[in-house]
CSV table of C-alpha atoms in Angstrom, one decimal:
chain,number,residue,atom,x,y,z
A,1,MET,CA,53.9,-7.6,-21.6
A,2,ALA,CA,57.2,-6.9,-21.2
A,3,ARG,CA,58.3,-10.7,-21.3
A,4,GLN,CA,56.6,-11.0,-24.0
A,5,ARG,CA,58.3,-8.0,-25.7
A,6,LYS,CA,61.9,-9.5,-24.3
A,7,GLY,CA,61.1,-12.9,-26.0
A,8,TRP,CA,60.3,-11.4,-29.4
A,9,LEU,CA,63.3,-9.0,-29.5
A,10,ARG,CA,65.8,-12.4,-28.5
A,11,ARG,CA,63.9,-14.2,-31.5
A,12,HIS,CA,64.4,-11.3,-34.1
A,13,GLY,CA,67.8,-9.7,-33.3
A,14,ASP,CA,69.6,-12.4,-34.6
A,15,GLY,CA,71.1,-10.4,-37.5
A,16,ASP,CA,69.2,-11.8,-40.5
A,17,GLY,CA,71.3,-10.4,-43.7
A,18,TRP,CA,74.9,-10.4,-42.5
A,19,ARG,CA,76.9,-10.0,-45.2
A,20,ARG,CA,79.9,-12.7,-45.3
A,21,PRO,CA,83.7,-11.8,-46.5
A,22,ALA,CA,83.8,-12.7,-50.0
A,23,ARG,CA,86.0,-15.8,-50.6
A,24,LEU,CA,89.8,-14.9,-52.4
A,25,VAL,CA,90.7,-17.7,-54.9
A,26,PRO,CA,93.8,-19.7,-53.9
A,27,VAL,CA,97.4,-17.3,-55.2
A,28,TRP,CA,98.2,-20.0,-57.8
A,29,VAL,CA,95.0,-19.6,-59.6
A,30,ALA,CA,94.7,-15.9,-59.2
A,31,LEU,CA,98.4,-15.7,-60.8
A,32,SER,CA,97.8,-18.2,-63.3
A,33,GLY,CA,94.6,-16.7,-64.2
A,34,THR,CA,96.1,-13.0,-64.5
A,35,PHE,CA,99.3,-14.4,-66.5
A,36,VAL,CA,96.8,-16.2,-69.1
A,37,THR,CA,94.9,-13.2,-69.7
A,38,ALA,CA,97.5,-10.7,-70.2
A,39,VAL,CA,99.2,-13.0,-72.8
A,40,ALA,CA,96.1,-13.3,-74.6
A,41,VAL,CA,95.6,-9.5,-74.9
A,42,ALA,CA,99.3,-9.1,-75.5
A,43,ALA,CA,98.7,-11.6,-78.4
A,44,GLY,CA,95.1,-10.0,-79.5
A,45,ALA,CA,97.2,-6.6,-79.2
A,46,LEU,CA,99.9,-7.9,-81.5
A,47,TRP,CA,97.7,-9.5,-83.8
A,48,LEU,CA,95.3,-6.5,-84.4
A,49,GLY,CA,98.3,-4.3,-84.9
A,50,LEU,CA,99.7,-6.5,-87.9
A,51,ASP,CA,96.5,-6.6,-89.3
A,52,LEU,CA,96.3,-2.8,-89.0
A,53,LEU,CA,99.5,-2.7,-91.0
A,54,ASP,CA,98.2,-5.0,-93.4
A,55,VAL,CA,101.4,-7.7,-92.5
A,56,HIS,CA,101.2,-11.1,-94.1
A,57,GLY,CA,104.4,-12.5,-92.8
A,58,VAL,CA,107.8,-12.2,-91.1
A,59,LYS,CA,111.1,-12.0,-93.1
A,60,ARG,CA,113.2,-14.7,-91.2
A,61,GLU,CA,117.3,-13.9,-90.7
A,62,LYS,CA,119.8,-16.5,-90.0
A,63,GLN,CA,121.9,-13.8,-88.3
A,64,ILE,CA,121.0,-11.0,-86.4
A,65,SER,CA,123.4,-8.1,-85.3
A,66,SER,CA,124.7,-7.0,-82.1
A,67,SER,CA,122.0,-4.3,-81.8
A,68,VAL,CA,119.3,-6.5,-82.8
A,69,LEU,CA,120.6,-9.2,-79.9
A,70,PHE,CA,120.7,-6.2,-77.5
A,71,ASP,CA,117.0,-5.2,-78.2
A,72,LEU,CA,115.7,-8.9,-77.9
A,73,VAL,CA,117.7,-9.1,-74.5
A,74,LYS,CA,115.9,-5.8,-73.4
A,75,LEU,CA,112.6,-7.2,-74.5
A,76,SER,CA,112.8,-10.5,-72.6
A,77,PHE,CA,113.7,-7.9,-69.4
A,78,ALA,CA,110.9,-6.1,-70.3
A,79,VAL,CA,108.8,-9.2,-70.2
A,80,VAL,CA,110.1,-10.6,-67.0
A,81,ALA,CA,109.5,-7.3,-65.5
A,82,GLY,CA,106.3,-7.0,-67.0
A,83,LEU,CA,105.5,-10.6,-65.3
A,84,GLY,CA,106.6,-9.4,-62.1
A,85,GLY,CA,104.6,-6.4,-62.1
A,86,LEU,CA,101.7,-8.6,-62.6
A,87,VAL,CA,102.6,-10.8,-59.9
A,88,ALA,CA,103.1,-7.8,-57.6
A,89,LEU,CA,99.7,-6.3,-58.8
A,90,VAL,CA,97.7,-9.7,-58.0
A,91,VAL,CA,99.2,-10.0,-54.5
A,92,ALA,CA,98.7,-6.3,-53.9
A,93,TYR,CA,95.2,-6.4,-54.7
A,94,ARG,CA,94.8,-9.7,-52.8
A,95,LYS,CA,96.2,-7.7,-49.6
A,96,GLN,CA,94.0,-5.3,-50.2
A,97,ARG,CA,90.7,-7.6,-50.4
A,98,THR,CA,92.1,-9.3,-47.2
A,99,GLU,CA,92.5,-5.7,-45.3
A,100,GLU,CA,88.8,-5.1,-46.6
A,101,ASN,CA,87.5,-8.0,-45.5
A,102,ALA,CA,89.2,-8.0,-42.0
A,103,ALA,CA,87.6,-4.9,-41.6
A,104,LEU,CA,84.1,-5.7,-42.7
A,105,ARG,CA,84.6,-8.9,-40.2
A,106,GLU,CA,85.7,-6.5,-37.3
A,107,ASN,CA,82.7,-3.9,-38.2
A,108,THR,CA,80.3,-6.7,-38.1
A,109,LYS,CA,81.7,-7.9,-34.7
A,110,LEU,CA,81.3,-4.3,-33.6
A,111,HIS,CA,78.0,-4.0,-35.2
A,112,SER,CA,77.1,-7.1,-33.5
A,113,ASP,CA,77.8,-6.2,-30.1
A,114,ARG,CA,76.2,-2.8,-30.1
A,115,PHE,CA,72.9,-4.6,-32.0
A,116,THR,CA,72.7,-7.1,-29.2
A,117,ALA,CA,72.9,-4.4,-26.2
A,118,ALA,CA,70.5,-2.1,-28.0
A,119,VAL,CA,67.8,-5.0,-28.3
A,120,ALA,CA,68.4,-5.6,-24.8
A,121,GLN,CA,67.6,-2.1,-23.9
A,122,LEU,CA,64.5,-2.0,-26.4
A,123,GLY,CA,63.2,-5.3,-24.7
A,124,ASP,CA,63.7,-3.8,-20.9
A,125,ALA,CA,60.6,-3.5,-19.0
A,126,SER,CA,61.2,0.4,-18.2
A,127,PRO,CA,59.7,2.5,-21.0
A,128,ALA,CA,63.1,5.0,-20.3
A,129,VAL,CA,65.5,1.9,-20.9
A,130,GLN,CA,63.3,1.6,-24.1
A,131,LEU,CA,64.0,4.9,-25.2
A,132,GLY,CA,67.6,4.4,-25.1
A,133,GLY,CA,67.3,1.4,-27.2
A,134,VAL,CA,65.1,2.9,-29.6
A,135,HIS,CA,67.9,5.8,-30.1
A,136,ALA,CA,70.5,3.1,-29.9
A,137,LEU,CA,68.8,1.1,-32.9
A,138,ALA,CA,68.8,4.3,-35.3
A,139,GLY,CA,72.1,5.3,-34.8
A,140,LEU,CA,73.0,1.3,-35.5
A,141,ALA,CA,71.1,1.8,-38.6
A,142,ASP,CA,73.1,4.9,-39.5
A,143,ASP,CA,76.2,3.7,-38.9
A,144,ALA,CA,75.5,-0.1,-40.4
A,145,PRO,CA,78.1,-1.1,-42.7
A,146,THR,CA,75.8,-2.8,-45.1
A,147,ARG,CA,71.9,-2.3,-46.9
A,148,ALA,CA,71.0,-5.8,-44.8
A,149,LEU,CA,72.1,-4.8,-41.6
A,150,ARG,CA,70.3,-1.2,-41.8
A,151,GLN,CA,67.1,-3.0,-42.4
A,152,THR,CA,67.8,-5.3,-39.8
A,153,CYS,CA,67.6,-2.7,-37.7
A,154,ILE,CA,64.4,-1.1,-39.3
A,155,ASP,CA,63.1,-4.3,-39.0
A,156,VAL,CA,63.5,-4.6,-34.9
A,157,LEU,CA,62.0,-1.1,-34.5
A,158,CYS,CA,58.8,-2.0,-36.5
A,159,ALA,CA,58.6,-5.1,-35.0
A,160,TYR,CA,58.3,-3.2,-31.3
A,161,LEU,CA,55.3,-1.3,-33.2
A,162,ARG,CA,53.6,-4.9,-33.5
A,163,LEU,CA,53.7,-5.7,-30.0
A,164,PRO,CA,50.4,-5.9,-28.1
A,165,TYR,CA,49.5,-2.0,-27.3
A,166,ASP,CA,46.9,-1.7,-24.3
A,167,PRO,CA,44.1,1.2,-25.4
A,168,ASP,CA,44.2,4.3,-23.1
A,169,PRO,CA,42.6,3.5,-19.8
A,170,GLY,CA,41.3,6.7,-19.4
A,171,ASP,CA,41.8,9.3,-16.3
A,172,ALA,CA,39.6,8.0,-13.5
A,173,PRO,CA,42.0,8.0,-10.5
A,174,GLU,CA,41.8,4.1,-10.1
A,175,HIS,CA,43.6,4.1,-13.6
A,176,LEU,CA,46.4,6.5,-12.7
A,177,GLN,CA,49.2,4.1,-12.7
A,178,ALA,CA,48.1,2.2,-15.5
A,179,ARG,CA,47.8,5.8,-17.6
A,180,GLN,CA,51.0,6.6,-16.3
A,181,ARG,CA,52.3,3.6,-17.8
A,182,TYR,CA,50.0,3.7,-21.3
A,183,ARG,CA,51.4,7.5,-21.8
A,184,ALA,CA,55.2,6.1,-21.3
A,185,ILE,CA,55.0,3.3,-24.1
A,186,ARG,CA,53.2,5.9,-26.4
A,187,GLU,CA,56.3,8.1,-25.8
A,188,VAL,CA,58.4,5.2,-26.7
A,189,ARG,CA,56.1,4.2,-30.1
A,190,HIS,CA,55.9,7.7,-31.4
A,191,THR,CA,59.3,8.3,-31.0
A,192,ILE,CA,60.1,5.0,-33.3
A,193,ILE,CA,57.7,6.6,-35.8
A,194,ARG,CA,59.3,10.4,-35.4
A,195,ILE,CA,62.8,8.5,-35.9
A,196,ILE,CA,61.5,7.1,-39.0
A,197,GLY,CA,59.9,10.1,-40.5
A,198,ASN,CA,63.2,11.9,-40.0
A,199,HIS,CA,65.0,9.5,-42.0
A,200,LEU,CA,62.6,9.4,-44.4
A,201,ARG,CA,62.7,13.4,-45.4
A,202,PRO,CA,65.1,14.9,-47.5
A,203,GLU,CA,67.6,16.7,-45.4
A,204,ALA,CA,68.5,13.6,-43.6
A,205,THR,CA,72.1,13.0,-43.1
A,206,VAL,CA,71.3,9.1,-43.5
A,207,SER,CA,68.6,8.7,-45.5
A,208,TRP,CA,66.7,5.5,-44.7
A,209,ASP,CA,64.3,6.2,-48.2
A,210,GLY,CA,64.3,3.0,-50.1
A,211,HIS,CA,63.9,0.4,-47.1
A,212,ASP,CA,60.8,-1.6,-46.3
A,213,PHE,CA,59.0,-0.6,-42.8
A,214,ASP,CA,56.7,-2.9,-41.8
A,215,PHE,CA,53.4,-1.6,-39.9
A,216,THR,CA,51.4,-4.9,-40.2
A,217,ASP,CA,48.6,-5.0,-37.4
A,218,VAL,CA,50.3,-1.8,-35.8
A,219,ALA,CA,47.3,-0.1,-33.7
A,220,PHE,CA,48.3,4.1,-34.4
A,221,ASP,CA,47.0,6.7,-32.2
A,222,GLY,CA,49.0,9.5,-34.0
A,223,GLY,CA,52.7,9.7,-35.7
A,224,ASP,CA,55.0,12.3,-37.5
A,225,LEU,CA,55.8,11.3,-41.1
A,226,ARG,CA,55.2,15.1,-42.2
A,227,ASN,CA,57.1,15.9,-45.2
A,228,ILE,CA,58.8,12.5,-46.2
A,229,HIS,CA,59.9,11.5,-49.5
A,230,ILE,CA,59.2,8.4,-50.7
A,231,THR,CA,61.3,7.0,-54.1
A,232,SER,CA,61.3,3.2,-53.7
A,233,GLY,CA,60.5,0.8,-50.5
A,234,THR,CA,57.5,0.2,-48.8
A,235,LEU,CA,55.2,1.3,-45.9
A,236,THR,CA,53.1,-1.5,-45.2
A,237,PHE,CA,50.1,-1.0,-42.8
A,238,THR,CA,48.4,-3.6,-43.9
A,239,ASN,CA,45.5,-4.7,-41.2
A,240,ALA,CA,46.7,-1.6,-39.2
A,241,GLN,CA,44.1,-0.3,-36.5
A,242,PHE,CA,43.2,3.6,-36.4
A,243,GLU,CA,41.8,4.7,-33.6
A,244,GLY,CA,42.6,8.1,-32.3
A,245,GLY,CA,45.3,11.0,-33.2
A,246,THR,CA,46.7,11.8,-36.3
A,247,VAL,CA,49.3,10.2,-38.5
A,248,ASP,CA,50.6,13.0,-40.6
A,249,PHE,CA,51.7,12.7,-44.0
A,250,THR,CA,51.3,16.4,-44.7
A,251,GLY,CA,53.2,17.7,-47.5
A,252,ALA,CA,54.9,14.3,-48.4
A,253,ARG,CA,56.1,13.8,-51.8
A,254,PHE,CA,55.7,10.2,-53.3
A,255,ARG,CA,58.0,9.6,-56.7
A,256,GLY,CA,57.9,5.7,-56.3
A,257,GLY,CA,57.4,2.8,-53.9
A,258,THR,CA,54.3,1.9,-51.9
A,259,VAL,CA,52.2,2.6,-49.2
A,260,ASP,CA,50.1,-0.1,-48.5
A,261,PHE,CA,47.0,0.1,-46.0
A,262,THR,CA,45.5,-2.8,-47.5
A,263,GLY,CA,42.9,-3.8,-44.8
A,264,ALA,CA,43.5,-1.1,-42.4
A,265,ARG,CA,40.5,-0.2,-40.2
A,266,PHE,CA,39.6,3.1,-39.8
A,267,LYS,CA,37.7,3.4,-36.2
A,268,GLY,CA,38.9,7.3,-35.2
A,269,GLY,CA,41.4,9.7,-35.5
A,270,THR,CA,43.0,11.0,-38.9
A,271,VAL,CA,45.5,9.9,-41.4
A,272,ASP,CA,46.6,13.1,-43.2
A,273,PHE,CA,48.1,13.9,-46.6
A,274,GLU,CA,47.2,17.4,-47.3
A,275,SER,CA,49.1,19.1,-49.9
A,276,ALA,CA,51.1,15.8,-50.6
A,277,GLY,CA,52.7,15.4,-54.0
A,278,PHE,CA,52.2,12.0,-56.0
A,279,LEU,CA,54.8,11.8,-58.8
A,280,GLY,CA,54.7,8.0,-58.4
A,281,GLY,CA,54.0,5.4,-56.9
A,282,THR,CA,50.7,3.7,-55.3
A,283,VAL,CA,48.9,4.6,-52.0
A,284,ASP,CA,46.8,1.6,-51.5
A,285,PHE,CA,43.5,1.2,-49.2
A,286,THR,CA,42.1,-1.9,-51.0
A,287,ASN,CA,39.8,-3.6,-48.7
A,288,ALA,CA,40.1,-0.9,-46.0
A,289,ARG,CA,37.4,-0.8,-43.6
A,290,LEU,CA,36.2,2.8,-42.3
A,291,GLU,CA,34.0,3.4,-39.5
A,292,GLY,CA,35.1,6.8,-38.5
A,293,GLY,CA,37.7,9.0,-38.4
A,294,THR,CA,39.4,10.8,-41.8
A,295,VAL,CA,41.4,10.2,-44.3
A,296,ALA,CA,42.2,13.4,-45.7
A,297,PHE,CA,44.2,14.2,-49.3
A,298,GLY,CA,42.8,18.0,-49.2
A,299,ARG,CA,45.3,20.4,-51.7
A,300,VAL,CA,47.2,17.4,-52.9
A,301,ARG,CA,48.4,17.1,-56.5
A,302,LEU,CA,48.5,14.1,-58.3
A,303,LYS,CA,50.5,13.6,-61.4
A,304,ASP,CA,50.9,10.0,-61.1
A,305,GLY,CA,51.1,7.2,-59.5
A,306,MET,CA,47.6,6.0,-58.0
A,307,VAL,CA,45.0,6.0,-54.9
A,308,ASP,CA,43.7,3.0,-54.4
A,309,PHE,CA,40.3,2.3,-52.1
A,310,GLY,CA,39.1,-0.5,-54.4
A,311,ASP,CA,36.4,-2.9,-52.7
A,312,ALA,CA,36.6,-0.1,-49.5
A,313,LEU,CA,33.6,-0.4,-47.1
A,314,PHE,CA,32.5,3.0,-46.0
A,315,ARG,CA,30.3,3.3,-43.0
A,316,ASP,CA,31.4,6.2,-41.5
A,317,GLY,CA,34.1,8.9,-41.8
A,318,ALA,CA,35.2,10.9,-44.4
A,319,VAL,CA,37.7,10.7,-47.2
A,320,GLY,CA,38.3,14.3,-48.5
A,321,PHE,CA,40.0,15.4,-51.7
A,322,GLY,CA,38.9,18.7,-51.3
A,323,SER,CA,40.8,21.8,-53.4
A,324,ALA,CA,43.0,18.5,-54.8
A,325,ARG,CA,44.6,19.2,-58.4
A,326,PHE,CA,44.4,16.0,-60.6
A,327,VAL,CA,47.0,16.0,-63.4
A,328,GLY,CA,47.5,12.7,-64.1
A,329,GLY,CA,47.8,9.1,-62.3
A,330,ALA,CA,44.4,7.9,-60.6
A,331,VAL,CA,42.2,7.4,-57.8
A,332,ASN,CA,40.4,4.2,-57.6
A,333,PHE,CA,36.8,3.5,-55.8
A,334,ARG,CA,35.6,0.6,-57.7
A,335,CYS,CA,33.8,-1.7,-56.2
A,336,VAL,CA,33.7,0.2,-52.7
A,337,SER,CA,30.5,0.2,-50.6
A,338,LEU,CA,28.9,3.4,-49.3
A,339,GLU,CA,26.6,2.6,-46.5
A,340,ASP,CA,27.4,6.0,-44.4
A,341,GLY,CA,30.0,8.7,-44.9
A,342,THR,CA,31.6,11.2,-47.0
A,343,VAL,CA,33.7,11.0,-50.1
A,344,ASP,CA,34.1,14.9,-50.8
A,345,PHE,CA,35.8,16.2,-53.9
A,346,ARG,CA,34.8,19.6,-53.6
A,347,SER,CA,36.4,22.7,-55.4
A,348,ALA,CA,39.1,20.1,-56.6
A,349,SER,CA,40.5,20.5,-60.3
A,350,LEU,CA,40.3,17.8,-62.8
A,351,GLU,CA,43.1,18.4,-65.5
A,352,GLY,CA,43.7,14.5,-66.1
A,353,GLY,CA,44.0,11.5,-65.0
A,354,THR,CA,40.9,9.4,-63.8
A,355,VAL,CA,38.5,9.0,-60.6
A,356,ASP,CA,36.9,5.7,-60.9
A,357,PHE,CA,33.8,4.4,-59.2
A,358,ARG,CA,33.0,1.4,-61.5
A,359,ASP,CA,30.4,-1.1,-60.3
A,360,ALA,CA,30.4,0.6,-56.5
A,361,ARG,CA,27.6,0.8,-54.8
A,362,PHE,CA,26.0,4.0,-52.9
A,363,ARG,CA,23.4,2.8,-50.1
A,364,ASP,CA,24.1,5.5,-47.7
A,365,GLY,CA,26.1,8.6,-47.4
A,366,LYS,CA,27.5,11.3,-49.3
A,367,VAL,CA,29.9,11.8,-52.8
A,368,ASP,CA,30.6,15.7,-53.3
A,369,PHE,CA,31.7,16.7,-56.4
A,370,GLY,CA,30.4,20.6,-55.6
A,371,ARG,CA,32.7,23.2,-57.7
A,372,VAL,CA,34.9,20.7,-59.2
A,373,GLY,CA,36.0,22.0,-62.5
A,374,PHE,CA,36.1,19.3,-64.6
A,375,GLY,CA,38.8,20.5,-67.3
A,376,ASP,CA,39.9,16.8,-68.7
A,377,GLY,CA,40.3,13.8,-67.5
A,378,ARG,CA,37.7,11.1,-66.4
A,379,VAL,CA,35.2,10.1,-64.2
A,380,ASP,CA,33.7,6.8,-64.4
A,381,PHE,CA,30.7,5.8,-63.0
A,382,ARG,CA,30.0,3.0,-65.3
A,383,GLY,CA,27.8,0.2,-63.5
A,384,VAL,CA,27.1,1.9,-60.5
A,385,GLY,CA,24.1,1.4,-58.1
A,386,PHE,CA,22.7,4.6,-56.9
A,387,VAL,CA,20.4,3.0,-54.4
A,388,GLY,CA,20.6,5.7,-51.7
A,389,GLY,CA,22.5,8.5,-50.1
A,390,ARG,CA,23.5,11.7,-52.0
A,391,VAL,CA,25.9,12.1,-55.2
A,392,ASP,CA,25.9,16.1,-55.7
A,393,PHE,CA,27.6,18.0,-58.7
A,394,THR,CA,26.3,21.2,-57.5
A,395,ASP,CA,28.2,24.5,-59.3
A,396,ALA,CA,30.6,21.7,-60.9
A,397,GLY,CA,32.1,23.3,-64.1
A,398,PHE,CA,31.9,21.0,-67.1
A,399,ASP,CA,34.1,22.3,-69.5
A,400,GLY,CA,35.9,19.6,-70.5
A,401,GLY,CA,36.8,15.7,-69.5
A,402,THR,CA,34.1,12.7,-69.5
A,403,ILE,CA,32.1,11.8,-67.0
A,404,ASP,CA,30.7,8.3,-68.0
A,405,PHE,CA,27.3,7.0,-66.8
A,406,THR,CA,27.3,4.1,-68.8
A,407,ASP,CA,24.9,1.1,-67.4
A,408,ALA,CA,24.6,2.7,-63.9
A,409,VAL,CA,21.1,2.5,-62.3
A,410,GLY,CA,19.3,4.5,-59.4
A,411,ARG,CA,18.9,7.9,-58.4
A,412,ARG,CA,20.2,10.5,-60.4
A,413,PRO,CA,23.0,12.4,-59.1
A,414,GLU,CA,22.3,16.0,-58.1
A,415,GLY,CA,23.5,19.3,-59.8
A,416,LEU,CA,24.3,17.6,-63.6
A,417,PRO,CA,23.5,19.8,-66.8
A,418,ASP,CA,20.6,18.5,-68.7
A,419,GLY,CA,21.4,15.3,-71.1
A,420,MET,CA,24.1,14.2,-68.8
A,421,ALA,CA,23.1,10.9,-67.2
A,422,ASP,CA,19.1,11.4,-68.2
A,423,HIS,CA,18.3,7.6,-68.0
A,424,LEU,CA,18.7,7.9,-64.3
A,425,SER,CA,15.7,8.5,-62.1
């Protein structure tokens, strides 16, 4: 595994996205262009001034006085001085750009040397050395002279998490050495996640918000992402596996960007968004498979954006929106298949937005709207098949909003007031 880690990091540690210094045009081109531009600007200013003064011609003189001649001489010297100033300005600008490019080349070279050393540490067989590489790469990302170089450092940290990760071998005496190794590697992985979380919080000295984090196929057994603020960029958990521990998003704020759990598999543990605020962006669980564990949105506030479980499969586990407040935005459960498990909205407040279950199939499990306050917004059950399981609206308050059961078939949900969905059995 260590050999595989070294090989991967060597291949991906080549510094994609390094910015080259801008090339300067030849000096004669720069001077000519500056001179032509200056003449054009002067001519334009003269023409505009004459036009504003309503001057239609120039009075010709066969002789001029000595004072006028002296003024012309002064004007000539002024023109020469102006041209000299332009030349000095161009030369000074080119000198500054040359110095900036030299500094960028030097910083890039220094960054490259530090990057190579940090990647070598991360690829070491010893978890202690790997931890040093993690912190070195994080510091290098903070000091990166360009955004692309910072993204490269982030990519390498995320790539480490995508490497094969052996599960906990258990605490049997014969597995003592393997368990110690597992715990050491787990510490390295959780340190990476913690460092990423620290850089996505508003108090971070250097923010990594707006960058992309690729956790595709990563096996998670926990991680601290509490109170992060996302305004742009992407956190990609596509096809990730959650089998234990808690990936903690409590108190997070989403104003843009995307958190993508497309195709993720939940077999245990918890992904916790409790008390998070959604003011924009998307959290996407499309085609996710819940075969255990919990995805918790308790007490969240959804003002805008989207939480999307479209086409997800529920075989076990739970998705909870208990005591959540929906002011706007949307929660999408279109075409989900509920074979077991729970979707829980108890005590939520629906003041706006949409909860969409269109064309979903309920074969078992439970969807609980008990004590939900429907003040506004919309819950859409059009085309739903209530084949089995239980959908419960007990003690819900129907003071407003819309609950649409058009073309739904099967068993009538519990707790609905008379006159609502009476066509269901």
